[in-house]
CSV table of C-alpha atoms in Angstrom, one decimal:
chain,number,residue,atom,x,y,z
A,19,UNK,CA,23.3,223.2,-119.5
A,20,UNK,CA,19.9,224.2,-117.9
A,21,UNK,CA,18.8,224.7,-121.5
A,22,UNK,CA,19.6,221.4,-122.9
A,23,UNK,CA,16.5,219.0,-124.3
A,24,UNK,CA,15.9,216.1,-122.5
A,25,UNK,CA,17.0,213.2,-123.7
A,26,UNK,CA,14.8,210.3,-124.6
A,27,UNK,CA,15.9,207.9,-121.8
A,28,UNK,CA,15.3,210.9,-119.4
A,29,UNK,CA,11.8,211.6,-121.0
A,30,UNK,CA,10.9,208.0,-120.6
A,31,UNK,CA,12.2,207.7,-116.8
A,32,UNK,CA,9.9,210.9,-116.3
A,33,UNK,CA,7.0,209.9,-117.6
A,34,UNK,CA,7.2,206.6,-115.9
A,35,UNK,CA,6.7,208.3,-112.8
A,36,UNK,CA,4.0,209.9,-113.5
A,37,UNK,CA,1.1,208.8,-111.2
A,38,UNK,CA,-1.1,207.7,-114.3
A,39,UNK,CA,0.9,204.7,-115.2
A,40,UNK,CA,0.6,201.3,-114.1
A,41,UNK,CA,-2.7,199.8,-112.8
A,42,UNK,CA,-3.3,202.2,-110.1
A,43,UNK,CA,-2.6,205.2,-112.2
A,44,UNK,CA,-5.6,203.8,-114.5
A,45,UNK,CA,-7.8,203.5,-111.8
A,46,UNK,CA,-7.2,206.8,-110.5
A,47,UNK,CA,-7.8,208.2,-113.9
A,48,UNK,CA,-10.9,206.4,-114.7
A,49,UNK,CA,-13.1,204.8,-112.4
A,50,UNK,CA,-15.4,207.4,-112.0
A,51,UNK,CA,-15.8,207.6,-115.6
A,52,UNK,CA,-16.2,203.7,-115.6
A,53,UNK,CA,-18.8,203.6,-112.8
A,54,UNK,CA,-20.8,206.4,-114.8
A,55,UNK,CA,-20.7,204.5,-118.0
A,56,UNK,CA,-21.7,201.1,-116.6
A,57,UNK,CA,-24.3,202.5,-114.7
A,58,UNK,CA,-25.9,204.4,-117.5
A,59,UNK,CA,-25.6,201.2,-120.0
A,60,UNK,CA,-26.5,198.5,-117.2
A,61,UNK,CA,-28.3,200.4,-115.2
A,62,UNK,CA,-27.8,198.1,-111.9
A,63,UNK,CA,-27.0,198.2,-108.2
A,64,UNK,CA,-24.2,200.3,-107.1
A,65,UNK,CA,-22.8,197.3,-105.5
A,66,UNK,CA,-23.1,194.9,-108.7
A,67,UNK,CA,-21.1,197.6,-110.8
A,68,UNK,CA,-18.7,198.4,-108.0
A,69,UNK,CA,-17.9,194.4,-108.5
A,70,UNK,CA,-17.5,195.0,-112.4
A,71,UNK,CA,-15.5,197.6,-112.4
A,72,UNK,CA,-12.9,195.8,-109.6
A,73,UNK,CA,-13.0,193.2,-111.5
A,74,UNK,CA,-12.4,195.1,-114.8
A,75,UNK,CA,-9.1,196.7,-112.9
A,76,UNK,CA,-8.0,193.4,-112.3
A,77,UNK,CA,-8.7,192.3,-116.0
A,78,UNK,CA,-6.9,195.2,-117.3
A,79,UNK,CA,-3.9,194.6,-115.2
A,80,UNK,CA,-2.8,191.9,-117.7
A,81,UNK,CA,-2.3,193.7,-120.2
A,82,UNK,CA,1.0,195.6,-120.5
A,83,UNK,CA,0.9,199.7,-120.0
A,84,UNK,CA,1.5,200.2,-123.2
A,85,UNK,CA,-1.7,198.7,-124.2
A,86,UNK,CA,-3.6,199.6,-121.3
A,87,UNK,CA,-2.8,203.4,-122.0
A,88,UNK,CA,-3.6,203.5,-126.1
A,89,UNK,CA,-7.2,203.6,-125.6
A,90,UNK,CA,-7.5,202.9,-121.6
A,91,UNK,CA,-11.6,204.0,-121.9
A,92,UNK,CA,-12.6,201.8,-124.4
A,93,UNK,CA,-10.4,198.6,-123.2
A,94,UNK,CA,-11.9,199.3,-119.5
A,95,UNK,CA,-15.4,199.5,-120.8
A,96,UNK,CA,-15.5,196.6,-123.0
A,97,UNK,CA,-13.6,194.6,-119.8
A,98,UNK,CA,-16.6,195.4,-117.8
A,99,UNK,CA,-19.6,195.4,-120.7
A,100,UNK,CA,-18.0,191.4,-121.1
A,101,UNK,CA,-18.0,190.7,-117.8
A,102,UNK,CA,-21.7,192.2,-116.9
A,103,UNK,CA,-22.7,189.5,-119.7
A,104,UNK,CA,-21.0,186.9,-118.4
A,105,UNK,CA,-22.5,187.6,-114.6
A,106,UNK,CA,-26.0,188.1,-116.8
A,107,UNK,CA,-25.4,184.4,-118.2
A,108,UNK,CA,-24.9,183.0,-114.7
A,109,UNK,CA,-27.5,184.4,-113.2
A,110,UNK,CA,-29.6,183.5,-115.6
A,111,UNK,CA,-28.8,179.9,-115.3
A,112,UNK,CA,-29.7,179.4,-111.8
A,113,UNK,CA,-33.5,179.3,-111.0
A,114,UNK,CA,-35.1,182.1,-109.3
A,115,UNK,CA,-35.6,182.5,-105.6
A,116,UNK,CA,-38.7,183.3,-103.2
A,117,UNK,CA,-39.8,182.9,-100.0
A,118,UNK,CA,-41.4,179.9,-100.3
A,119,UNK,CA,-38.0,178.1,-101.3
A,120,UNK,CA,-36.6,178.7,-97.5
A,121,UNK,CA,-38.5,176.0,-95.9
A,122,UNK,CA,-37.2,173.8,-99.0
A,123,UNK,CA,-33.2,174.7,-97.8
A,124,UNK,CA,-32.2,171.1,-96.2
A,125,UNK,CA,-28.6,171.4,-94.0
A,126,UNK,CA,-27.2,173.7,-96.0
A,127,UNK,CA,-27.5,176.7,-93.3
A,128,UNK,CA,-28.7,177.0,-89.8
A,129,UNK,CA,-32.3,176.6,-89.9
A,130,UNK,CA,-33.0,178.4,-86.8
A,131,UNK,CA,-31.3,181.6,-88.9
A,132,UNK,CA,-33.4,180.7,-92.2
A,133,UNK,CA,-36.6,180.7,-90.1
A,134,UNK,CA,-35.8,184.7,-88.6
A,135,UNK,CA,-34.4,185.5,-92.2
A,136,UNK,CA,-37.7,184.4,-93.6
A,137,UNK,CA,-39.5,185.9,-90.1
A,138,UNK,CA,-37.9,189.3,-90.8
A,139,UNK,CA,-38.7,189.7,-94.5
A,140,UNK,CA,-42.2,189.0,-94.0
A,141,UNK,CA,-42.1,191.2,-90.7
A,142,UNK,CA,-41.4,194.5,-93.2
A,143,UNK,CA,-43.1,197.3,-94.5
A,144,UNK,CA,-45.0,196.1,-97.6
A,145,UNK,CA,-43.4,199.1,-99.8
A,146,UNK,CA,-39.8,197.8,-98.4
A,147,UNK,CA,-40.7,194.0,-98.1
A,148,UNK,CA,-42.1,194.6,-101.7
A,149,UNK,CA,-38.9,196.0,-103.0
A,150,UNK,CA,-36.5,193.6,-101.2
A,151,UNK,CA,-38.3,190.5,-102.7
A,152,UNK,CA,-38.1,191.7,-106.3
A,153,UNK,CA,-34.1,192.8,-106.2
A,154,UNK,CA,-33.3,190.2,-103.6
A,155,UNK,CA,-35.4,187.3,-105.4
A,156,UNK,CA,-35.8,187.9,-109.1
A,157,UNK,CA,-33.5,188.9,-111.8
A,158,UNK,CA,-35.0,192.8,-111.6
A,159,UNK,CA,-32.6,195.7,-112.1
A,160,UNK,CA,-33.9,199.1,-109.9
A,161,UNK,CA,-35.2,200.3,-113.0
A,162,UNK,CA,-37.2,197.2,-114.0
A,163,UNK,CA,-38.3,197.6,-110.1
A,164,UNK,CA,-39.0,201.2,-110.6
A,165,UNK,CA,-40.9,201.0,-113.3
A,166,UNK,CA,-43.1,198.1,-112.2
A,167,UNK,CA,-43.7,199.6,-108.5
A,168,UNK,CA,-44.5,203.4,-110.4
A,169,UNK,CA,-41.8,205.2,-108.4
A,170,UNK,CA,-38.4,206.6,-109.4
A,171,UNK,CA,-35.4,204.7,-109.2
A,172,UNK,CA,-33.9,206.9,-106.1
A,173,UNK,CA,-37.2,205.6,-104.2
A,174,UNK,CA,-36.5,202.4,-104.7
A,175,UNK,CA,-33.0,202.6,-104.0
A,176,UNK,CA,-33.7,204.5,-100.0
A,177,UNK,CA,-36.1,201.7,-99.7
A,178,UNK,CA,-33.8,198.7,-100.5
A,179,UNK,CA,-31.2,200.6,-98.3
A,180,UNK,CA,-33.9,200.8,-95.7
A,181,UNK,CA,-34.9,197.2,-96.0
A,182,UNK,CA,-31.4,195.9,-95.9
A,183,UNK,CA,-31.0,197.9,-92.5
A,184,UNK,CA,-34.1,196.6,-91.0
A,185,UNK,CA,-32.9,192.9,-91.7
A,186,UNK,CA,-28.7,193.6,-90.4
A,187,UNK,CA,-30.6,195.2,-87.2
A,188,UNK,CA,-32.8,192.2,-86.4
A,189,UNK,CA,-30.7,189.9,-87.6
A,190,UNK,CA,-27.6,191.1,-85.4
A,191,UNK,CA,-27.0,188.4,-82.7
């Protein structure tokens, strides 16, 4: 008996255990592979992708396994390529922000907070303050940053980290 083939309804209760079905079976398999791709083709902060490719999970949970697990690469990628667009379209549509724009803010935030936001951007290094007020205030991808600045991509990532630190820490109540 030992011997005996499975049958089909056996086969299929076997397989559905296996841990790459379902959703989380697909993100298991494949977001590695997804981060890699969108940051090769995009190009953008590890944060903004992080947001595509969640949002591409949650995207790809509407379809049915079947579907999901045909070509489960190209459905995730073209999930996230179409929503990278559509966050490109949005952002494109809202007008740029500097510095100067903060003393323009009426009500909407706590001025006092606005004014030592403002305070401890200006208060930076130049090389970080320089850095934070391209990514933070333009549309500019690290590479577009990179590449105007002449330094590498990883230098402008450790100084965007280092900015960002600099603000939480004087901006900690």
């Amino acid at each position: 008996m030992a011997d005996r083939p499975l049958t089909a309804s056996v086969t299929r209760l076997v397989r559905s255990r296996r841990p790459r079905d379902g959703i989380e079976g697909l993100y298991r398999s494949h977001v590695e592979w997804l981060r890699r791709a969108l940051g090769y083709r995009l190009g953008g902060h590890a944060a903004d992708i992080d947001d595509i490719v969640q949002d591409a999970y949650i995207r790809a949970a509407r379809y049915n396994d079947d579907d999901a697990h045909r070509h489960p690469r190209a459905l995730l990628l073209q999930i996230a390529l179409n929503l990278a667009k559509d966050q490109r379209r949005r952002d494109a549509r809202m007008p740029a922000n500097d510095l100067a724009t903060l003393d323009d803010i009426a009500l909407e935030g706590d001025q006092e907070y606005l004014l030592a936001l403002k305070r401890t951007i200006l208060s930076l290094p130049p090389d970080l303050r320089h850095v934070f007020v391209l990514s933070r205030f333009t549309a500019m991808t690290n590479v577009q940053i990179a590449e105007q600045l002449g330094v590498s991509v990883k230098t402008v990532e450790y100084r965007m980290r280092k900015a960002l630190l600099l603000c939480a820490e004087r901006l900690a109540p």
